[in-house]
Every structure is written in structure tokens, then in C-alpha cells.
Coordinates of C-alpha atoms in Angstrom, one line a residue:
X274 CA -56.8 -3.4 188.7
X275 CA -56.1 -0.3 187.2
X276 CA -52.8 -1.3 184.6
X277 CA -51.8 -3.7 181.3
X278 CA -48.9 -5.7 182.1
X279 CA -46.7 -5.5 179.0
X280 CA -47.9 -8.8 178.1
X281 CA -51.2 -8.1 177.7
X282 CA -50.9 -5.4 176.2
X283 CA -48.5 -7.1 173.3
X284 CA -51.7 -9.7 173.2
X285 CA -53.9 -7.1 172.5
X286 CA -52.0 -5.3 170.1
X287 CA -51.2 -8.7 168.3
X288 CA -55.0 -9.2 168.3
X289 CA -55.7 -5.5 166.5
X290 CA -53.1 -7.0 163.8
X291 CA -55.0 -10.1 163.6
X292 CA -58.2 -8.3 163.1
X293 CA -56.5 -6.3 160.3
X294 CA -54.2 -8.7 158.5
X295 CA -56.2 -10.7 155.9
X296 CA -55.4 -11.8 152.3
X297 CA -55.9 -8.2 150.5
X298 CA -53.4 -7.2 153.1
X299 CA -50.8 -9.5 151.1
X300 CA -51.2 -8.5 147.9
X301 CA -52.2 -4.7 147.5
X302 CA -48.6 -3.5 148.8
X303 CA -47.0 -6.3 146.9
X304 CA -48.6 -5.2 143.6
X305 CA -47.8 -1.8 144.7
X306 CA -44.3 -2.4 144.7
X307 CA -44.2 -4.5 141.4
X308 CA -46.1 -1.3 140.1
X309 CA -44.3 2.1 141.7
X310 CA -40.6 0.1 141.0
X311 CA -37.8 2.8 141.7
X312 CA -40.5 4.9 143.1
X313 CA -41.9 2.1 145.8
X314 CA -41.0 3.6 148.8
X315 CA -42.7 7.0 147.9
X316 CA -45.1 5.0 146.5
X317 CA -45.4 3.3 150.2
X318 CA -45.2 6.2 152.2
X319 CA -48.2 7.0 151.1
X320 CA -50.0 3.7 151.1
X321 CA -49.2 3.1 154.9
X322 CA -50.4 6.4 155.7
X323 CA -54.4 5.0 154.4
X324 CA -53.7 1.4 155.1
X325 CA -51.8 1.9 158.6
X326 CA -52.1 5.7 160.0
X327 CA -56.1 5.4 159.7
X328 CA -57.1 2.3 160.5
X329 CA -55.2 2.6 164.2
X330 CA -56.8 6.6 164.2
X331 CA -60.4 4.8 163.6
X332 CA -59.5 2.3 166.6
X333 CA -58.3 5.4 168.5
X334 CA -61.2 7.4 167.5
X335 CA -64.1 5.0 168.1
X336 CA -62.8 4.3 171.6
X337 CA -62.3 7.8 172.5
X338 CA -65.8 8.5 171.4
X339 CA -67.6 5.2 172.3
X340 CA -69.3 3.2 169.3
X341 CA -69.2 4.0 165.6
X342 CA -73.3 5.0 166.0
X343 CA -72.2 7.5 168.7
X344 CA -69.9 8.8 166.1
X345 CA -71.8 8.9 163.0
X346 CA -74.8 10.3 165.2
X347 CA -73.0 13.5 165.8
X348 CA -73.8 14.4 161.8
X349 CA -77.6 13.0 162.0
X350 CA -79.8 10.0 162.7
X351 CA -80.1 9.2 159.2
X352 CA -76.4 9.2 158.6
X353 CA -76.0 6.6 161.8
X354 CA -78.1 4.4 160.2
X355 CA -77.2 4.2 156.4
X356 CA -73.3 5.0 156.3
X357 CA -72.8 2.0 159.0
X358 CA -74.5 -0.3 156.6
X359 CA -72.6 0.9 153.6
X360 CA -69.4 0.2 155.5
X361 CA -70.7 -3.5 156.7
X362 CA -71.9 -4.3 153.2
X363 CA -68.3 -3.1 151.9
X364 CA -66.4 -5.0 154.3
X365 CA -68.9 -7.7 153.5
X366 CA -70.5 -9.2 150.5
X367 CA -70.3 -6.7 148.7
X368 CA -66.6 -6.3 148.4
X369 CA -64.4 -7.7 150.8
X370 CA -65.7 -11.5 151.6
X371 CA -66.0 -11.8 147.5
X372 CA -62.3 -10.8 147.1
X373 CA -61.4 -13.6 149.9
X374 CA -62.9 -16.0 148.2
X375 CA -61.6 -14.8 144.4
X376 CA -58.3 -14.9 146.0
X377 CA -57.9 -17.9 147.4
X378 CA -58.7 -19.5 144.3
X379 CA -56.1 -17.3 142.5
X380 CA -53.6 -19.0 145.2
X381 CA -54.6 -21.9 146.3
X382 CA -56.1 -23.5 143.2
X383 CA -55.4 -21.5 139.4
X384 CA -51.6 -22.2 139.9
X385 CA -52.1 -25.7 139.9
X386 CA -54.6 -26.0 137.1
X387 CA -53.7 -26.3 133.3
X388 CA -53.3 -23.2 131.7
X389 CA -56.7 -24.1 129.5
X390 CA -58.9 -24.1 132.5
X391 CA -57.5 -21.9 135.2
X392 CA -59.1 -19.2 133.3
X393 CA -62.4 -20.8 133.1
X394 CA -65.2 -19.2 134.6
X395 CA -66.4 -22.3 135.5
X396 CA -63.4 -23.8 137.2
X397 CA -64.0 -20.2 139.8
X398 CA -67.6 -21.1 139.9
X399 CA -67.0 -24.8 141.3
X400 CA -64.5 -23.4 143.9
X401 CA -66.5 -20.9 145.3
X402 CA -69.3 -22.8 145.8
X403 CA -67.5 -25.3 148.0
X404 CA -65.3 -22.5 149.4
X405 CA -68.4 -20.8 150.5
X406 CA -70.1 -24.4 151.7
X407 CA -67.3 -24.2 154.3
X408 CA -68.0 -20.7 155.5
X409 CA -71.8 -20.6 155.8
X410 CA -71.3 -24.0 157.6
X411 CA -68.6 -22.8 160.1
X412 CA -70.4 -19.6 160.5
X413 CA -74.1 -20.7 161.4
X414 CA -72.7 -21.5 165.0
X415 CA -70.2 -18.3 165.7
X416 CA -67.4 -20.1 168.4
X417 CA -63.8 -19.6 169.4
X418 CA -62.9 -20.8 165.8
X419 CA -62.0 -18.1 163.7
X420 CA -59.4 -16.7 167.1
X421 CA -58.1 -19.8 167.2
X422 CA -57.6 -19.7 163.5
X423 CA -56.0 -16.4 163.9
X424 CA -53.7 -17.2 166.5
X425 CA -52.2 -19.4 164.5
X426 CA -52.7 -18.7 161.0
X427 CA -50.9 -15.3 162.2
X428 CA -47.3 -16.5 163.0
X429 CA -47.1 -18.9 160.2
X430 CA -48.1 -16.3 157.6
X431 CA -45.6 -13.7 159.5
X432 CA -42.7 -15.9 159.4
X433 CA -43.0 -17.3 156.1
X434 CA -43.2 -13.7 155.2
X435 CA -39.9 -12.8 156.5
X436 CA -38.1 -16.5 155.5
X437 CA -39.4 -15.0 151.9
X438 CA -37.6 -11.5 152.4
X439 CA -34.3 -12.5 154.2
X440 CA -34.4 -15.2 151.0
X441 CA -35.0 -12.3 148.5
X442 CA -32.3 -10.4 150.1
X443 CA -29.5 -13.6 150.1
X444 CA -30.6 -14.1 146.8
X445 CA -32.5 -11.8 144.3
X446 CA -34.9 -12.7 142.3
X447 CA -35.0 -9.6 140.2
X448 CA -34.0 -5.3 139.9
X449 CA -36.0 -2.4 140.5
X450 CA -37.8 -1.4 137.0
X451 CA -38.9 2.4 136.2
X452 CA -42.4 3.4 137.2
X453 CA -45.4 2.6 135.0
X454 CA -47.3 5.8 133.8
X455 CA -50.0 5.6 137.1
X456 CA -47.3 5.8 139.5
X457 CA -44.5 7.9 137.8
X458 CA -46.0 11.2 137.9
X459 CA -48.4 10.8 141.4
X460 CA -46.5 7.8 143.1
X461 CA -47.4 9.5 146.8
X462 CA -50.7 10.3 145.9
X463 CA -51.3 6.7 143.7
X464 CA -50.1 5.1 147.2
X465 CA -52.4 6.6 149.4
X466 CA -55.4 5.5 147.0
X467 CA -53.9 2.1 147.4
X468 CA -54.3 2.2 150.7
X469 CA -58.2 2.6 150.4
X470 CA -58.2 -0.9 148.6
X471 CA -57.6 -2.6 152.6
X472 CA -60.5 -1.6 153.4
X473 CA -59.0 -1.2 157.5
X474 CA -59.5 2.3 157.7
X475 CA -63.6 1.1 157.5
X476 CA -63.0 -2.1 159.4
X477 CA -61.2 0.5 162.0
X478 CA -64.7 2.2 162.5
X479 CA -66.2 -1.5 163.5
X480 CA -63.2 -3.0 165.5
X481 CA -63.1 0.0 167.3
X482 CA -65.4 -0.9 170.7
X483 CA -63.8 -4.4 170.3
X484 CA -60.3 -3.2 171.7
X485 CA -62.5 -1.5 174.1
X486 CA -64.5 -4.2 175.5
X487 CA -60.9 -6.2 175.6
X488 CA -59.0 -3.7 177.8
X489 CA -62.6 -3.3 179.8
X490 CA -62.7 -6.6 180.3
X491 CA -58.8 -7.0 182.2
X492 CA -60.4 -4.7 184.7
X493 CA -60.0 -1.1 183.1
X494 CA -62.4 1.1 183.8
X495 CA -60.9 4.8 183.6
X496 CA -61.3 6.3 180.3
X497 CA -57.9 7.8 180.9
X498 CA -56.2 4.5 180.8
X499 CA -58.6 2.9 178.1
X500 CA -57.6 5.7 175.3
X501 CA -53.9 5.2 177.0
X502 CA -53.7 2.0 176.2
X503 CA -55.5 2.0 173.1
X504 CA -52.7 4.3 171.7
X505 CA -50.1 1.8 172.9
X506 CA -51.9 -0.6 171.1
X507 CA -52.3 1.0 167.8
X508 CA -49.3 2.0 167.7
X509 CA -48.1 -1.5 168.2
X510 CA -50.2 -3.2 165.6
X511 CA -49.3 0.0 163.5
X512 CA -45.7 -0.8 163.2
X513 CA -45.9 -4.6 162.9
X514 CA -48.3 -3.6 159.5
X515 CA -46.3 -0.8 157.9
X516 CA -43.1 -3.5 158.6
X517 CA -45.1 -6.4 156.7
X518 CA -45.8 -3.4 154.0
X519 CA -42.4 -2.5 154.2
X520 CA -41.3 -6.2 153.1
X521 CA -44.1 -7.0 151.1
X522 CA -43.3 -3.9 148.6
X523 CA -39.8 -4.5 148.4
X524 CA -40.8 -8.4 146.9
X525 CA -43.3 -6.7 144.3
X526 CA -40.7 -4.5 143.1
X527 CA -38.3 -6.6 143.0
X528 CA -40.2 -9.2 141.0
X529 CA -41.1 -6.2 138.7
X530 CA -38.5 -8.0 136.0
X531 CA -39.7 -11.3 135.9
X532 CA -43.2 -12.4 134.5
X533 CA -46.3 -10.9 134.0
X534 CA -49.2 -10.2 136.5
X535 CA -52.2 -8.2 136.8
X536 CA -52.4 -8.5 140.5
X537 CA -50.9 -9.2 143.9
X538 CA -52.2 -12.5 144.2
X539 CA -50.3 -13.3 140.9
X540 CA -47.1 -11.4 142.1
X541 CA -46.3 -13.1 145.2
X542 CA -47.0 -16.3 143.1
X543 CA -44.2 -15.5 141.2
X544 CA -42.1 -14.6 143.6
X545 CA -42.7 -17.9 145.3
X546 CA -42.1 -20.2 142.5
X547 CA -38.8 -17.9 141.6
X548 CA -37.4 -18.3 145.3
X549 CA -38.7 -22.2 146.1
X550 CA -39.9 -23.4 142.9
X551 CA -43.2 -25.2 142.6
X552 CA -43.2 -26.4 146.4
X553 CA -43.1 -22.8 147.1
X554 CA -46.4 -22.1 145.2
X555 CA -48.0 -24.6 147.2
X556 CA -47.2 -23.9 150.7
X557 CA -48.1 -20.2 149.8
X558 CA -51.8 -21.2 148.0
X559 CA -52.3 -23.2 151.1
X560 CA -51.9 -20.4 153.7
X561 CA -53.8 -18.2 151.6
X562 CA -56.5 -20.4 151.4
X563 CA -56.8 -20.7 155.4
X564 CA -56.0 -17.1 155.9
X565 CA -59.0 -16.2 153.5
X566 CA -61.4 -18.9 155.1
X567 CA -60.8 -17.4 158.4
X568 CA -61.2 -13.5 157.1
X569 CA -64.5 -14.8 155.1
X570 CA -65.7 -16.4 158.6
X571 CA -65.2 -13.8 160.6
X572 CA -66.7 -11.0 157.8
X573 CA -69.9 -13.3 157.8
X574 CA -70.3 -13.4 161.3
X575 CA -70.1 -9.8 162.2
X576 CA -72.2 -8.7 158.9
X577 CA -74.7 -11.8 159.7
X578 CA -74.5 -10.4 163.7
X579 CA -74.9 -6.3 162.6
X580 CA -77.7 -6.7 160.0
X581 CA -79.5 -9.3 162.4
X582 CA -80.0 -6.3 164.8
X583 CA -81.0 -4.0 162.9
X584 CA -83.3 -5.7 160.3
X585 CA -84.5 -8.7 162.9
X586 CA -87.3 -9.5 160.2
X587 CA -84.5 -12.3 159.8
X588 CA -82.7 -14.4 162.0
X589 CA -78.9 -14.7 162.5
X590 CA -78.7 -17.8 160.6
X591 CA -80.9 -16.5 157.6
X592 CA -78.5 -13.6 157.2
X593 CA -75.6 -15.7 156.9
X594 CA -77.3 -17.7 154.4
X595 CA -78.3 -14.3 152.5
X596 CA -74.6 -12.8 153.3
X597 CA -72.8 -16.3 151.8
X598 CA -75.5 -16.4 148.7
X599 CA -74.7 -12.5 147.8
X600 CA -70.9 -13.4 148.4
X601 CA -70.8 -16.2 145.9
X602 CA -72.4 -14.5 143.9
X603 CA -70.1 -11.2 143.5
X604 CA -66.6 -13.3 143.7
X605 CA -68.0 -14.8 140.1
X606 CA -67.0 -11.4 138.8
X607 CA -63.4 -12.4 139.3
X608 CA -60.1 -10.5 141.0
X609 CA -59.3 -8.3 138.4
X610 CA -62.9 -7.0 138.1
X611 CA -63.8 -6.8 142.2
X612 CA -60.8 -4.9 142.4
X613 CA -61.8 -2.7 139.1
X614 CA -64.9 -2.0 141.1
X615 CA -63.8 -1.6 144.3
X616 CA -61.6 1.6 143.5
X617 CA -64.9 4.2 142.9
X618 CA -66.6 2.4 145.7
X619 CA -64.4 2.9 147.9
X620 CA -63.2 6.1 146.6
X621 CA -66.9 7.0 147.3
X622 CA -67.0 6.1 150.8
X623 CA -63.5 6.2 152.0
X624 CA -62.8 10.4 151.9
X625 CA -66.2 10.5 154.4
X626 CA -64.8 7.8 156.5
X627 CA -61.2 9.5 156.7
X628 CA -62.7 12.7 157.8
X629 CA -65.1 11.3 160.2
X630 CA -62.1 9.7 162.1
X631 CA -60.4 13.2 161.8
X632 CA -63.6 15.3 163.3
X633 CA -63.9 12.2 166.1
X634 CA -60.5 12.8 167.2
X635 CA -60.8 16.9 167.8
X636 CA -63.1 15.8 170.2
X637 CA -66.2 18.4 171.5
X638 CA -67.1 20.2 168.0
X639 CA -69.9 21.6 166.8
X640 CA -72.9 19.4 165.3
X641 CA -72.8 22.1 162.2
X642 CA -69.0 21.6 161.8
X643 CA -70.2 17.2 161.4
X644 CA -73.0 18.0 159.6
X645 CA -71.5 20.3 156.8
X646 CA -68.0 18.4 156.3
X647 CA -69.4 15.6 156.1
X648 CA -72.1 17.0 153.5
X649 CA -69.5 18.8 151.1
X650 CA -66.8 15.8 151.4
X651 CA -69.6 13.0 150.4
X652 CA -71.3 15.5 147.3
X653 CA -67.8 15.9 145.9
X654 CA -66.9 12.2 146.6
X655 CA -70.5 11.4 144.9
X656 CA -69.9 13.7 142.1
X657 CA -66.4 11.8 140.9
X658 CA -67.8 8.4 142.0
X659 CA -70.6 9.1 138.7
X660 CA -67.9 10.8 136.7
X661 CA -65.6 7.9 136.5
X662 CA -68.4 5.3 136.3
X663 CA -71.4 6.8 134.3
X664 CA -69.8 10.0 132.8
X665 CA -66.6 8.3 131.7
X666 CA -64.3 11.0 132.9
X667 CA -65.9 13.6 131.0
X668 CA -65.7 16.2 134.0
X669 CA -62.4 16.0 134.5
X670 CA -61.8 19.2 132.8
X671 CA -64.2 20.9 135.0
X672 CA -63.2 19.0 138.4
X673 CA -59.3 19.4 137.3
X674 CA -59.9 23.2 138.8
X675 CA -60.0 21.2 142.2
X676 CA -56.7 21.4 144.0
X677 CA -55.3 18.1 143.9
X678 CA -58.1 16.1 141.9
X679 CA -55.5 14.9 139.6
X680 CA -53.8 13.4 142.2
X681 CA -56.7 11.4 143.5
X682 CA -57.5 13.3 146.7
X683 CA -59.4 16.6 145.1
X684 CA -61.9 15.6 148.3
X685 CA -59.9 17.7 150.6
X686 CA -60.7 21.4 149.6
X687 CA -64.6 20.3 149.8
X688 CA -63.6 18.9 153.1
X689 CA -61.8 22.0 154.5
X690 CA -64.7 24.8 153.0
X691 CA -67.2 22.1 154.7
X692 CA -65.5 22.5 158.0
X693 CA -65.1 26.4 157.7
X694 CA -69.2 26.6 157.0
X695 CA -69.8 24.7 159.7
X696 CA -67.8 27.0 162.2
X697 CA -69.2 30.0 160.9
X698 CA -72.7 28.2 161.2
X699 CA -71.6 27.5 164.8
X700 CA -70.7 30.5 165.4
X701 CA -73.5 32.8 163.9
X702 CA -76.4 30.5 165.3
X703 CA -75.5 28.9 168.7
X704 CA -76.9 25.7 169.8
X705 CA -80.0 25.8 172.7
X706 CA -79.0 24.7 175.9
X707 CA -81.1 21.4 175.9
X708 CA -79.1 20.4 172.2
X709 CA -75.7 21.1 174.2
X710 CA -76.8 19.0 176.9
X711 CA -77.7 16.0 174.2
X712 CA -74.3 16.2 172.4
X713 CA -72.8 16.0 175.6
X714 CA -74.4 13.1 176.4
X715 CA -73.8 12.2 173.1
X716 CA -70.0 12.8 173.8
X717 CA -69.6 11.3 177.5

């Protein structure tokens, strides 16, 4: 068998968007859109560009090339081993299984708790634990569960979504405000930091060889047709998100009248309660609550399967015990602050991850061209990572020289002089035979 029938390849595609579409997915473009107001679709042009445009180049790219260690070994050993990590502990305890957890308390239990103790630290502390019970239990024996919970968790949470636009639309719930001050003068630039705060773009780089072993295992075998129908995938999965996005922001900004809220999770609380009053609220906490278990289950798993491997000092079962613990542990910090601290985090790591996609896709390059973009990209990304959390700011006069620093994506211009050192380096000190020979290897 050499061919997809177009069913399968709509169940793979669906599965990509499955894969992708958690919680944060919910509430970043919805507190975008409460945020940018009149500006929300510039403000989402950008976004979907980070938060749909990578993430299906990252699937693309780590299929073309083969795993994310084949990818990340083409800048050095060293960097195949730490920068996977630092993407698995983002996507996991560190930032994204805390924030699952945070926010399906924000949905599925604060609006239903007196004002007097929602805010309690200790009302989040007694949730989490049992919310986290319920993962380490359901994830000591990895099954068919969190698929199945996918499957259909997935249609529910899509339909609902669009009952709640075509509702929004029939009757509004609000008008379009002015910009606030972050996303009047930048609102491109602001969106396309937003879309770092997914986190897909990373995940991309791990679910990757997943599409591939699907398409693999219907009988594909010709690299031709695997990167073929990876595309048609993507591209799939692609639209259904920046659609979702697309709805999602026009609720946010049209809620931007009514209320206050310092998140997503808050906004599309009130734009629940505003379009079915309090029953609204509930159905809404409820599917969060599910959608985050099963994102949380299936984080744990592939962290719990991915540090296993490489540090086997501990079993499978001890890391989930040790990926759980550090989880419950971070989601005590609360929404507002995970997300406060995911922004220079993921600043950090997210320019390196963008360009690593990029270089994968130009396909045979240099080693020096990896090596030296990837080197000037993460000292720049470093260097404003410590200016906006130890230096307070107080280089931005001196990094405001930076083309575009102001706008959030000065990483660039280190990016492009990277890549230019590295061709001259290519060019001036060729490669022996025997390293060409390993990097194509390393490419095939």
C-alpha cells in the first residue's frame, strides 16, 4: 500500500489537533482578544503565526529530518542531550502540567466557591492534590485512555465552542474596546509572543516522529509520501486551530466590556455565564476539567516515558511519581504567576526552537551554519531572559539598539549574523570527507 485514503488522512490530521489542543489552547487567544480589542485580528495574525505556523513546521520538520535528537545533533552532542530535556521539562512539570492543573481549578471549581475562599491558597492546595491523585493513578499503567479521552473530549469541546460563537454572534454580549497599552503600539509583534505561551511549537519538536510512526504504520514507506502526507496533515490540523483561534479571539474581545479578568480562564467564564447564565459556567468548568486531566495524563506519560530512558537510575513508575510531585508542587504558585513566569522561560527557549525548525527545513546545511545560529540566537535569548528577570530591564537602553527588541523579537538579527558566520565558516574551512559522510548519515 503506497496511499492515505482521504479518511485516514482526516483521522490523522484530527489526531495532530488532538495532540495540540489542550486547555492553554482555550484561553491564550481568548485573553488575547479581550486584550488587543479593535486591534484583535492584527493581534491574531500574529499569534497564529507562533501558535499554528510552527507547530505544523516542527511536525513537518522532525519528520523530514527523522527524530528531534537527529535534529538537535546536527548543532552538537551536548545540545541533543540538554535542549530536549529543557523542552520535556517545559511541556512538563515545570510549566505546562502545573498550568493544567491551575486551570482546571480556575474552571472547574473557583466559580463555584464563595468569593472568601476561591482565593485561598488553600482551597488550590486541596484541589490539586486530588486532581494530581487522579493523574499519577491513571498514568502508572500508560493504556488507550488518554486517546480515548481525546476522541471524545475533542468534538464536545469543538462544538460547544462554535454553539458559543454562533450564540455570541445572534446575540452579543459586548463591543470591541480600544487596545490596552501592551497591544496598542506592537499588537503584531505582542501576538506572536502570545503564541509562545502554547507551548506547540516545542510540543511540535516531540510529536513530530509520532505522525510518522502513524502514516508508517498504514503501510507507508517512501519518504516521498511520508513528508507528502505530513503536509496534508499539518495543514489540516493547521486550519482547524487558527479557526478555533479565530473564534476564540472574537469572544475575548467581545467580552472586553463586561467584567474584569486577569486571564483566559477567567474570560471565557464570563463569557459563559453572560451567554447561558450559571449553567453555562458549569458545563464549561466541567469540560475543562476533563480536557486538562487528559493533557496532564498524557504530559506525565511522555515526560515519565522520555526521562525513564535517558536517566534509567529510575523506573517509569518512579518518574511519574517525581513528575506528579514537582507538578503539584509548581501549580501552588497559581495561574497568574505560572503564566508571569512562563513568558522569560519561554522567551528563553522559544527563539532557539523557532530557528531550529527553520534550519531543519532548508534541509543539507552546514554543521557550522547549526552550530553558530544556534549559538548567537540562544546568547541573545540568555542575555534578555537575565535582563528581565535579575537585571530588571536595566539593559534595555543598551539592547533597544537591537532591531526589533522593542517589539519582542530582537532575537532575529543575532539569528541572521549567526547564520552568515556560519556560511562563511563553511565556506572558508570545509568539512573532511569522513564528517560529510556522518552528517549524511545524520541526514538520511
Amino acid at each position: 500500500m503506497n496511499k492515505l485514503t482521504y479518511k485516514e488522512l482526516m483521522f490523522i490530521s484530527l489526531m495532530l489537533f488532538s495532540m495540540f489542543f489542550g486547555a492553554g489552547n482555550l484561553i491564550f487567544p481568548a485573553f488575547l482578544g479581550r486584550s488587543a480589542g479593535m486591534e484583535m485580528w492584527v493581534s491574531l495574525s500574529g499569534f497564529i503565526i507562533t501558535a499554528v505556523g510552527l507547530p505544523i513546521l516542527g511536525v513537518i520538520t522532525v519528520g523530514k529530518v527523522g527524530s528531534l535528537n537527529t535534529l538537535c545533533s546536527r548543532v552538537h552532542p551536548w545540545f541533543a542531550l540538554v535542549f530536549p530535556i529543557l523542552i520535556y521539562l517545559s511541556i512538563g512539570p515545570g510549566l505546562a502540567i502545573p498550568r493544567a492543573g491551575t486551570i482546571a481549578y480556575e474552571m472547574g471549581m473557583s466559580p463555584f466557591l464563595p468569593a472568601d475562599l476561591a482565593d485561598k491558597p488553600m482551597m488550590l492546595f486541596l484541589y490539586t492534590i486530588l486532581f494530581f491523585s487522579i493523574v499519577l493513578g491513571l498514568s502508572l499503567s500508560p493504556s488507550k485512555l488518554v486517546d480515548r479521552f481525546g476522541k471524545l473530549l475533542t468534538p464536545i469541546l469543538l462544538t460547544l465552542i462554535f454553539i458559543i460563537f454562533i450564540k455570541a454572534v445572534v446575540t452579543p454580549i459586548g463591543s470591541f474596546k480600544t487596545p490596552n497599552a501592551t497591544y496598542d503600539k506592537h499588537s503584531f509583534f505582542q501576538g506572536f509572543l502570545d503564541g509562545y505561551l502554547t507551548m506547540d511549537a516545542l510540543a511540535a519538536l516531540v510529536f513530530g516522529i509520532v505522525v510518522v510512526n502513524t502514516i508508517r504504520s498504514k503501510g507507508i514507506t517512501r519518504s516521498s509520501f511520508i513528508s507528502k502526507y505530513m503536509i496534508v496533515a499539518g495543514l489540516g490540523a493547521g486550519a482547524l486551530l487558527a479557526s478555533i483561534y479565530s473564534i476564540l479571539g472574537y469572544l475575548g474581545a467581545s467580552s472586553s466590556t463586561i467584567g474584569e479578568a486577569e486571564n483566559g480562564a477567567q474570560v471565557l467564564t464570563i463569557v459563559m455565564n453572560a451567554l447561558f447564565g450559571q449553567m453555562g459556567t458549569a458545563l464549561l468548568g466541567l469540560l475543562f476539567t476533563l480536557a486538562c486531566l487528559c493533557v496532564s495524563i498524557g504530559l506525565v506519560i511522555s515526560c515519565s516515558q522520555f526521562f525513564s530512558g535517558i536517566f534509567s537510575v529510575l523506573s517509569y513508575k518512579a518518574w511519574t511519581v517525581v513528575m506528579t510531585i514537582a507538578s503539584l508542587g509548581v501549580a501552588n504558585l497559581g495561574l497568574n504567576q505560572i503564566l508571569a513566569v512562563s513568558e522569560p522561560i519561554l522567551g528563553a527557549i522559544y527563539p532557539i526552537a523557532v530557528v531550529l525548525i527553520i534550519l531543519g527545513l532548508l534541509g543539507n546545511i552546514a554543521r557550522s551554519v547549526y552550530l553558530s545560529t544556534i549559538v548567537f540566537t540562544g546568547l541573545f535569548s540568555l542575555t534578555e531572559t537575565i535582563n528581565h528577570i535579575f537585571l530588571r530591564d536595566s539593559l534595555d537602553e543598551l539592547l533597544a539598539y537591537i532591531p526589533l527588541y522593542q517589539a519582542g523579537v530582537g532575537w532575529i538579527l543575532p539569528a541572521l549574523l549567526g547564520c552568515m558566520v556560519g556560511l562563511v565558516i563553511s565556506v572558508l574551512y570545509k568539512p573532511t570527507t569522513a564528517q560529510n559522510l556522518s552528517y549524511t548519515k545524520d541526514i538520511g
